[in-house]
XYZ file of C-alpha atoms in Angstrom:
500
model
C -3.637 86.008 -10.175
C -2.141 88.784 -7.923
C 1.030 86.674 -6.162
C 0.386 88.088 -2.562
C -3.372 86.304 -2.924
C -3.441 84.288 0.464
C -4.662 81.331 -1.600
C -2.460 79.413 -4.383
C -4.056 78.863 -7.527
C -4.476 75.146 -7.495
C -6.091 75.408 -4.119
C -8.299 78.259 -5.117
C -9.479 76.472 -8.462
C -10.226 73.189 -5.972
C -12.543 75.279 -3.711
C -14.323 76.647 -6.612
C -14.779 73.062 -8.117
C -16.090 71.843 -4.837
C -18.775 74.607 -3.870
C -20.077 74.961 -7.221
C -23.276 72.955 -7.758
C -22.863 71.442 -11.271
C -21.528 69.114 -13.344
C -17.802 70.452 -14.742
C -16.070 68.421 -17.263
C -13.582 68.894 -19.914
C -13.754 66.632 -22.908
C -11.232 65.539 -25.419
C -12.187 65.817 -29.130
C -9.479 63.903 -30.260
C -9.957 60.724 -27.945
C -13.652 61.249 -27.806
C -13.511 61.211 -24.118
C -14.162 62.818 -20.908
C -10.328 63.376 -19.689
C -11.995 65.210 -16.575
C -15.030 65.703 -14.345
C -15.506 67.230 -10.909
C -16.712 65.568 -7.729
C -19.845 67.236 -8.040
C -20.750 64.807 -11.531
C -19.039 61.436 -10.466
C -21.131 61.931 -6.748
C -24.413 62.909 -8.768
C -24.509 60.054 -11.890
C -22.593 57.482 -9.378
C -19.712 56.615 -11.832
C -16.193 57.612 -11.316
C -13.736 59.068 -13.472
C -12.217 55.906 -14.156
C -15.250 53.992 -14.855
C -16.408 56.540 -17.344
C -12.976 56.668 -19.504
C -13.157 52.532 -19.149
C -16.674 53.024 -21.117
C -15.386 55.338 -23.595
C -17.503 56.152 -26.547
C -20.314 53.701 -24.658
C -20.446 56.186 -21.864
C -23.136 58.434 -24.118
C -25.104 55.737 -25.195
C -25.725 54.452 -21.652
C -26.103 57.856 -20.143
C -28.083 59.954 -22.672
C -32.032 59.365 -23.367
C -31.810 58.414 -26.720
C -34.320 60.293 -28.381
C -31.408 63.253 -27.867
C -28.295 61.419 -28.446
C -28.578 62.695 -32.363
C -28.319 66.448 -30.706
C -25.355 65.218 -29.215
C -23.626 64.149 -32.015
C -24.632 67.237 -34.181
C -22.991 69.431 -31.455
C -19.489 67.786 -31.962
C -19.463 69.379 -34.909
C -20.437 72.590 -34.250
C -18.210 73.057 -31.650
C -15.335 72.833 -33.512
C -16.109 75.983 -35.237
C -16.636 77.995 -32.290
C -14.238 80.991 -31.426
C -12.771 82.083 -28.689
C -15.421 83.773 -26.295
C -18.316 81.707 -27.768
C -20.686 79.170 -26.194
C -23.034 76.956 -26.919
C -25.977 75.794 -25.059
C -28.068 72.153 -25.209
C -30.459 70.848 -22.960
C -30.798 67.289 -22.829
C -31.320 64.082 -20.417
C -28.356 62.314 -18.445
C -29.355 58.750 -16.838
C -27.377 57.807 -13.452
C -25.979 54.681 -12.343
C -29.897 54.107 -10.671
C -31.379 54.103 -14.224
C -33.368 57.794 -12.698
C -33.202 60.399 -15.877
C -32.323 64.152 -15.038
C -32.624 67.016 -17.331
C -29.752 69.449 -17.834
C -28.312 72.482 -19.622
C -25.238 72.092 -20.853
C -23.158 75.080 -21.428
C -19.629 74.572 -23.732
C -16.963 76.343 -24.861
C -13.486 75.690 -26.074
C -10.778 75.499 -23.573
C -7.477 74.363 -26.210
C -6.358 74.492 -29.398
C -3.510 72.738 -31.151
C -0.823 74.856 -33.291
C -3.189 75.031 -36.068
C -6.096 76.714 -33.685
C -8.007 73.871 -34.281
C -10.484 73.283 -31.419
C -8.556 70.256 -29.226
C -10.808 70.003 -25.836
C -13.447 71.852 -24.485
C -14.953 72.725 -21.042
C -18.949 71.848 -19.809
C -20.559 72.813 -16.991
C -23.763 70.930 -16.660
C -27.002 71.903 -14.479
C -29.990 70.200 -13.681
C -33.465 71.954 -14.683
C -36.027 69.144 -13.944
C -37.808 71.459 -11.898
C -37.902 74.115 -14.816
C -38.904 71.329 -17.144
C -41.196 70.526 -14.903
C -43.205 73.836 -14.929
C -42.082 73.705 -18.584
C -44.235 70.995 -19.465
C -47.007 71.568 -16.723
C -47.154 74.977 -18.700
C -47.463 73.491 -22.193
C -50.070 71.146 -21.120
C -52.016 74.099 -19.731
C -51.668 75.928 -23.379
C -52.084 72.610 -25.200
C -55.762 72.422 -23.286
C -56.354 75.885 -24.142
C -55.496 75.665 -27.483
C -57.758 72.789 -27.726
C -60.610 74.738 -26.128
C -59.994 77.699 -28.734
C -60.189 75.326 -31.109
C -63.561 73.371 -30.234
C -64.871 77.065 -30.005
C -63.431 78.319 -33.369
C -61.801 81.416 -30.964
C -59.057 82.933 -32.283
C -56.417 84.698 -30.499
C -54.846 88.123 -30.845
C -52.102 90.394 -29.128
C -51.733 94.519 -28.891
C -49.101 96.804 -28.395
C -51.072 99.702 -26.781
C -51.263 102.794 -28.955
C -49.771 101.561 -31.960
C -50.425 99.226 -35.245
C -48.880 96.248 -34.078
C -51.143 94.130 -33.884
C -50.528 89.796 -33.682
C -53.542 87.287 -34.503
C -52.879 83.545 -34.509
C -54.152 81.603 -37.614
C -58.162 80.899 -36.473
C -57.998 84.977 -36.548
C -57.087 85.319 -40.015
C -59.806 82.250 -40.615
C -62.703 83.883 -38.662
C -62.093 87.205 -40.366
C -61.455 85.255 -43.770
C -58.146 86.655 -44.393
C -54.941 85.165 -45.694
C -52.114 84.723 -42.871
C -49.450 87.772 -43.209
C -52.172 90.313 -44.512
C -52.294 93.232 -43.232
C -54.096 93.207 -40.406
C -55.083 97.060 -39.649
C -55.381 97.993 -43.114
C -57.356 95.025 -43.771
C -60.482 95.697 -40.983
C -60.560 98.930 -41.719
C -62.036 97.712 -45.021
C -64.125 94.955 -44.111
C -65.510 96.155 -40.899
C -69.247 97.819 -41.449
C -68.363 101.752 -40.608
C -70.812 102.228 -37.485
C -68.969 99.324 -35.802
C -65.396 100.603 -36.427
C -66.174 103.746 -34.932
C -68.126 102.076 -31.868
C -64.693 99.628 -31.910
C -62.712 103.089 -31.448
C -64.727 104.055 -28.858
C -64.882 101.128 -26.647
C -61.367 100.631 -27.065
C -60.691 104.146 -25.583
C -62.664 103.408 -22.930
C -61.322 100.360 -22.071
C -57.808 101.882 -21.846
C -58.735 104.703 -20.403
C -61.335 103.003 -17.162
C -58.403 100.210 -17.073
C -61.118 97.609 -17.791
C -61.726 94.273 -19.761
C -62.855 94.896 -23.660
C -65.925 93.907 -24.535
C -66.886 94.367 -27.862
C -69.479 92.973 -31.396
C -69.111 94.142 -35.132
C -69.692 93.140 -38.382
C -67.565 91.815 -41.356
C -68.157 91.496 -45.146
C -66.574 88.925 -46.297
C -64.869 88.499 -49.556
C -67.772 86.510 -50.428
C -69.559 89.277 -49.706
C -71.624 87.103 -46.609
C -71.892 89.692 -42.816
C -70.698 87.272 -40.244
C -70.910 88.581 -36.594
C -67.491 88.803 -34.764
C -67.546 89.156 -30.922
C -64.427 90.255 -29.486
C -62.839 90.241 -25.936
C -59.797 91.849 -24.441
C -57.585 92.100 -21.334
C -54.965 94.584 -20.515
C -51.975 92.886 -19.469
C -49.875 95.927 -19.082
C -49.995 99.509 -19.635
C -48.190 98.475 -23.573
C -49.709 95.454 -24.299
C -53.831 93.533 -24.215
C -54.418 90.160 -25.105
C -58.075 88.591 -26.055
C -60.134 86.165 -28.111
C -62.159 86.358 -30.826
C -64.696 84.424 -32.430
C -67.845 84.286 -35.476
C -70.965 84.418 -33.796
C -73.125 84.628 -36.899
C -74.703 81.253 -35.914
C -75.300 82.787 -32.269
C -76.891 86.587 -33.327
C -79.038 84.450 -35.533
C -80.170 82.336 -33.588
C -80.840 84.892 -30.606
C -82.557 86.883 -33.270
C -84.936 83.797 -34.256
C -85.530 83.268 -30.671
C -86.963 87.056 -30.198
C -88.942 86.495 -33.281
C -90.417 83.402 -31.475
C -91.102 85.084 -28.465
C -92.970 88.061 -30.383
C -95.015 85.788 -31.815
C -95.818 83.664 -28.558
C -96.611 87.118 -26.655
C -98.590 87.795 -30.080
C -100.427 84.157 -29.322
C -100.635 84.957 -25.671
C -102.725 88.127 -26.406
C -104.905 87.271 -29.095
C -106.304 84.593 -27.162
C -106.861 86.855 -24.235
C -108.248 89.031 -26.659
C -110.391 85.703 -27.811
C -111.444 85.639 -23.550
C -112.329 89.171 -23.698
C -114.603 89.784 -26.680
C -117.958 89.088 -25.695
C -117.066 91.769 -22.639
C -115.481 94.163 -25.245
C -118.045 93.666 -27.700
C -120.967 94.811 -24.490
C -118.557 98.094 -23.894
C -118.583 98.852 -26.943
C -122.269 98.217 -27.873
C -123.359 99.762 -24.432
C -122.635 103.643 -25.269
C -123.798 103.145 -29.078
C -127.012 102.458 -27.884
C -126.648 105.959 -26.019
C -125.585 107.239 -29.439
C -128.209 106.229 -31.345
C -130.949 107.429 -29.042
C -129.369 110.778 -28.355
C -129.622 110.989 -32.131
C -133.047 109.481 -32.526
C -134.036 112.057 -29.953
C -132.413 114.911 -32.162
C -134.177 114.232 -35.229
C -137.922 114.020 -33.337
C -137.264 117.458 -32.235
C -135.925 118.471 -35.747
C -139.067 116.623 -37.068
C -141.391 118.125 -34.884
C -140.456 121.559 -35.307
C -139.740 121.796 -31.739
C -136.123 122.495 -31.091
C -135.293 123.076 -27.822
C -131.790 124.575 -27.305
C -131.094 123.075 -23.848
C -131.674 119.298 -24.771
C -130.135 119.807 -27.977
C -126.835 120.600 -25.833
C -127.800 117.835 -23.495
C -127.986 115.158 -26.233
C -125.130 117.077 -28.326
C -122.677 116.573 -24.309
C -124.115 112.773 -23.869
C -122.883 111.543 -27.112
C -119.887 113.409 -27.079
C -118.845 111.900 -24.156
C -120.526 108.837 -25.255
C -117.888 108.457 -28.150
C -115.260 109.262 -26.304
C -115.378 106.269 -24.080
C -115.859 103.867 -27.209
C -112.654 106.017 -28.382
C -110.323 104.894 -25.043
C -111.460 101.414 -25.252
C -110.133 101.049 -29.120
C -107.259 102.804 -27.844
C -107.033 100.237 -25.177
C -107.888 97.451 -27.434
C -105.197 99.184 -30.183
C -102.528 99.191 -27.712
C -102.907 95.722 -26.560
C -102.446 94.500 -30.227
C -98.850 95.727 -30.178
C -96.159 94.809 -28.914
C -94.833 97.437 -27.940
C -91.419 96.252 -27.439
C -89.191 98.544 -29.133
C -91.452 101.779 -27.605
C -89.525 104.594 -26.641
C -89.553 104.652 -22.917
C -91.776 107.681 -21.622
C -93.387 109.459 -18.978
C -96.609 108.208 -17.834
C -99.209 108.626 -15.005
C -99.916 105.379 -12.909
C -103.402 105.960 -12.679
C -103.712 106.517 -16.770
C -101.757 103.345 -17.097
C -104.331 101.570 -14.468
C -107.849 103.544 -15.656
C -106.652 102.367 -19.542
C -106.277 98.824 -18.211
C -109.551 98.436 -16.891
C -111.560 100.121 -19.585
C -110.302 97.141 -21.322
C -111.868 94.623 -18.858
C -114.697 96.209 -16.728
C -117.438 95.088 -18.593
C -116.153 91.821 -18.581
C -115.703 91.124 -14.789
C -118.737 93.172 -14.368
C -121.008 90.441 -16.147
C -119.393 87.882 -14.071
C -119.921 89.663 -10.680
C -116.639 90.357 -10.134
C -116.004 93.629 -8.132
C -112.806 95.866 -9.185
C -112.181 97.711 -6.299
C -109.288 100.852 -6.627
C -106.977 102.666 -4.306
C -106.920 106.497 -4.464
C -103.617 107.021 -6.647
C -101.966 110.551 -6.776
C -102.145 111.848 -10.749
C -99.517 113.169 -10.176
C -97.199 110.196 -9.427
C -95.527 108.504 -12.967
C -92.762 106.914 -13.974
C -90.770 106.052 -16.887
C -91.785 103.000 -18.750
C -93.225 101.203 -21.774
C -96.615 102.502 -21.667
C -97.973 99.339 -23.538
C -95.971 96.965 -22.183
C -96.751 98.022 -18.575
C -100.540 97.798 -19.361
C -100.280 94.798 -21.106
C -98.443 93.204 -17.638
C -101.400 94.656 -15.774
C -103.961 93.109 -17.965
C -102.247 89.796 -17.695
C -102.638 90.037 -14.393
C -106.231 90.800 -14.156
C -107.206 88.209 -16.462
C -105.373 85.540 -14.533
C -107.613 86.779 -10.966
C -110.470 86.383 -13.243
C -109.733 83.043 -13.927
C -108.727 81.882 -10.692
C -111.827 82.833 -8.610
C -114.732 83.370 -11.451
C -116.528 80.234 -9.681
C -115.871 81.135 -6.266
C -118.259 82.764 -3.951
C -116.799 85.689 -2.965
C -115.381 88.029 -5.762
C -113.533 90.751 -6.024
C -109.979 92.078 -7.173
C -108.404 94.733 -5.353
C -105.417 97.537 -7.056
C -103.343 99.491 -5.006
C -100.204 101.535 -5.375
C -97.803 101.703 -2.744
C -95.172 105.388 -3.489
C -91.561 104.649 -2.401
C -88.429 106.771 -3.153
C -87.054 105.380 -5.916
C -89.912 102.961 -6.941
C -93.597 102.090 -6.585
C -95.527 98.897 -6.873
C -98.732 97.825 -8.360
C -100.253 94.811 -5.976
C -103.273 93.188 -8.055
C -105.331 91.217 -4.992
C -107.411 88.637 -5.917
C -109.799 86.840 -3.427
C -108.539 84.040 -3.982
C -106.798 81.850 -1.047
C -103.292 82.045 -2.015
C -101.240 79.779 -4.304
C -99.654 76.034 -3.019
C -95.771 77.007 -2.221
C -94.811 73.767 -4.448
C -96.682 75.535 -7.104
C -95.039 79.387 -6.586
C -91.948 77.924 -7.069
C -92.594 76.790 -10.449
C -95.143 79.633 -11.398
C -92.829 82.219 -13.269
C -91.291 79.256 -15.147
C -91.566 79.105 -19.026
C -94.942 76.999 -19.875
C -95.735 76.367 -16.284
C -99.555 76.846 -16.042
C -102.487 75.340 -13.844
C -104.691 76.030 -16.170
C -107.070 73.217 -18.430
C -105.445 72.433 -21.704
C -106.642 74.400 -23.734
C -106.922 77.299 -21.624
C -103.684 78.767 -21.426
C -100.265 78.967 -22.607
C -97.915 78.852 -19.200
C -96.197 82.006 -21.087
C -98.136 85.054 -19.222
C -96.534 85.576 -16.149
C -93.161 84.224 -17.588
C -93.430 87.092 -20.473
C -95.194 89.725 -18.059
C -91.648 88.959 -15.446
C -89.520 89.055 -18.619
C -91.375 93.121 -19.654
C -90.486 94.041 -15.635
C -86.577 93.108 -15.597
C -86.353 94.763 -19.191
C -87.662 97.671 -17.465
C -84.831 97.054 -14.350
C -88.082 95.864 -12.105
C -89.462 92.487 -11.692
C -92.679 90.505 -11.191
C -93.215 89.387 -7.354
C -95.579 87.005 -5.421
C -96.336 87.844 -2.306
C -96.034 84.485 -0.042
C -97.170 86.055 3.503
C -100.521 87.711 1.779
C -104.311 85.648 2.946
C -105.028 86.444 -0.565
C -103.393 85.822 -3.877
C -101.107 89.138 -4.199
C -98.731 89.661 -7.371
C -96.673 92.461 -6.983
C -95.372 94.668 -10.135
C -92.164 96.220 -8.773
C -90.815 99.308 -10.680
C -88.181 102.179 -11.101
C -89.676 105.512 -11.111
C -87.075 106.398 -13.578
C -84.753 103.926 -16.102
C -80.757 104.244 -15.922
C -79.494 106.056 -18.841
C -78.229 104.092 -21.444
């Protein structure tokens, strides 16, 4: 120290001692003893210098937990074959005179040597960390429920570095993906990974990185078993080099969503065919209705063929009648045709509102028309379309109709009214009935799954559930409206759909 220091050594070393806030000790190897220890310890674990020395080799055992008084003792040993420079590092827990347990880190390193440079003494300086051990263990319980929750869902967990190969999976990865821990991992997926999904992976990856967005990806794996399981995969970006994520095997959950859509074909399927069973006796009258025009349009043609008196203008007149005879049997097998389908996976198209209405009722006419029911229509601009599932639209409508039928076939007054109201960006269908509205407590319930108010026997509860489900797949939806004196459902839809 420079000799013109205003401070002396001693007096220096003392102020150090006392500002510092930690435990500073120096113990003797050879006595097994602590031959020194500042203020700072004796005021902190309550015993004095004296007190400890008179405890000697007891002091540890009364001081240190004992679950890490074996740590202790296997330090001894390695310090005695540090060098000069080195430290070592423990972190264990220290009981006070109270009986209250503190965690500290312990940092050592030898301060003397006998002739021989073997290790006589050395120097500890002692801090507390229960608040770090603290957040320590709040933090490990917090990854010990996660882990847990990872591992009730069979997720597996993975780790990126951005741009390269690197790529970390914990052991339920290698599991899911039915790999061996330490394979390698890149190489690997590139062969078990169906090809049209690795390239999809690629691109959602780049656009994940690229829109600084969450990952969000599904492909499929052949196993060495040769078995496709379903992987769904998520991802975060942490930082501009590194994303974490899960991953788990949804086989069980793609199959199970794909026996649901089965079941829901064939319930629509159910749902039609006995509206189909409703209709016949009205489709079997449309039907029969213009081939009775047929066949005496033709019965008139052969008189005049059998009479030798052909004349030229009826002939044309008969020739026109059943010409446009056949083609009204031809839209309502067309109808009837497109009502069998399903219709589901239909490209979505262009198509005129009033075609989509006219086909609807060509269906049904004859039908309401033998029950008195009057179908009244709204002028509709042919030129005004939009963008849909042709089928699936008219099979909505339909739906629809045959519900007004049902609700006021025995009242009174009958009649259904269709309008179409033109807005920007959408239009709406509004199927009136004359019906007196429906009971709030029952229009709450009325879209629900199986919910009918129909007879047993009589219907399924599934039509305006399905109908609302074919309106949101089209980005629309299926309305009721509350403030109309008559029953009013409202088919709400985009003029155009989003691009995919």
């Amino acid at each position: 120290m420079d000799k013109n220091s205003p401070i002396a050594p001693e007096a220096l070393i003392e102020k150090l001692n006392n500002a510092i806030a930690s435990t500073i000790y120096i113990y003797d190897l050879n006595e097994g003893l602590l031959s020194w220890m500042n203020h700072y310890g004796q005021a902190t674990y309550g015993y004095t210098l004296d007190e400890i020395r008179k405890m000697g080799k007891e002091y540890q055992i009364r001081t240190v937990h004992p679950e890490d008084l074996l740590g202790l003792a296997n330090l001894m040993d390695r310090i005695r074959d540090l060098k000069d420079g080195e430290a070592l590092t423990l972190e264990y827990r220290l009981k006070n005179r109270e009986g209250n347990t503190h965690w500290v880190s312990d940092r050592i390193t030898v301060c003397s040597r006998n002739d021989k440079g073997e290790a006589t003494a050395f120097l500890g300086v002692a801090s507390e960390i229960d608040q770090r051990k603290a957040h320590e263990e709040t933090l490990q319980k917090s990854i010990d429920k996660l882990n847990f929750s990872l591992s009730a869902a069979n997720m597996g967990m993975w780790e990126w570095k951005v741009g390269s190969t690197d790529v970390t999976w914990d052991k339920r990865m290698y599991q899911i993906h039915g790999l061996k821990e330490g394979e390698n991992i890149a190489a690997t997926l590139l062969k078990v990974m169906a090809p049209e999904d690795l390239e999809n992976a690629r691109t959602k990856i780049k656009e994940s990185l690229a829109e600084k967005k969450d990952l969000y990806l599904s492909y499929k794996i052949r196993l060495k078993n040769d078995e496709v399981h379903h992987i769904r995969c998520y991802g975060k970006i942490i930082n501009e080099n590194q994303m974490y994520g899960v991953a788990w095997d949804s086989t069980e959950e793609v199959m199970t969503e794909h026996q649901i859509s089965e079941a829901r074909a064939k319930l629509i399927s159910a749902t039609k065919m006995a509206a189909l069973g409703e209709m016949s006796g009205g489709i079997a009258h449309e039907i029969n209705n213009p081939l009775t025009v047929i066949q005496a349009r033709s019965f008139q043609l052969l008189q005049m063929v059998d009479s030798g008196k052909v004349d030229n203008a009826k002939v044309r007149q008969a020739a026109d009648s059943i010409s446009r005879t056949a083609d009204k049997i031809a839209r309502i097998i067309k109808s009837l045709r497109s009502f069998a389908r399903e219709g589901t996976h239909d490209p979505f198209e262009l198509a005129p509102i009033r075609q989509i209405i006219e086909e609807t009722l060509e269906f049904c006419r004859q039908r309401f028309y033998n029950h008195g029911i009057e179908i009244e229509l709204s002028e509709i601009d042919p030129d005004l379309e939009i963008e849909c599932r042709l089928i699936q639209i008219e099979q909505v409508l339909l739906n629809l109709l045959n519900n007004s039928f049902d609700a006021i076939q025995d009242l009174e007054d009958k009649w259904i009214k269709i309008s179409v109201k033109d807005f920007e960006k959408n239009i709406e269908i509004h199927v009136t009935d004359s019906g007196r509205g429906i009971d709030p407590k029952i229009a709450e319930q009325i879209m629900m799954p199986f919910f009918t108010t129909k007879e047993v026997g009589k219907g399924t509860g599934l039509g305006l559930s399905i109908s609302a489900g074919i309106l949101r797949s089209h980005g629309g939806q299926l309305m009721l409206k509350k403030d109309s004196p008559h029953t009013t459902f409202v088919m709400q839809l985009p003029k155009w759909q989003k691009e995919n």
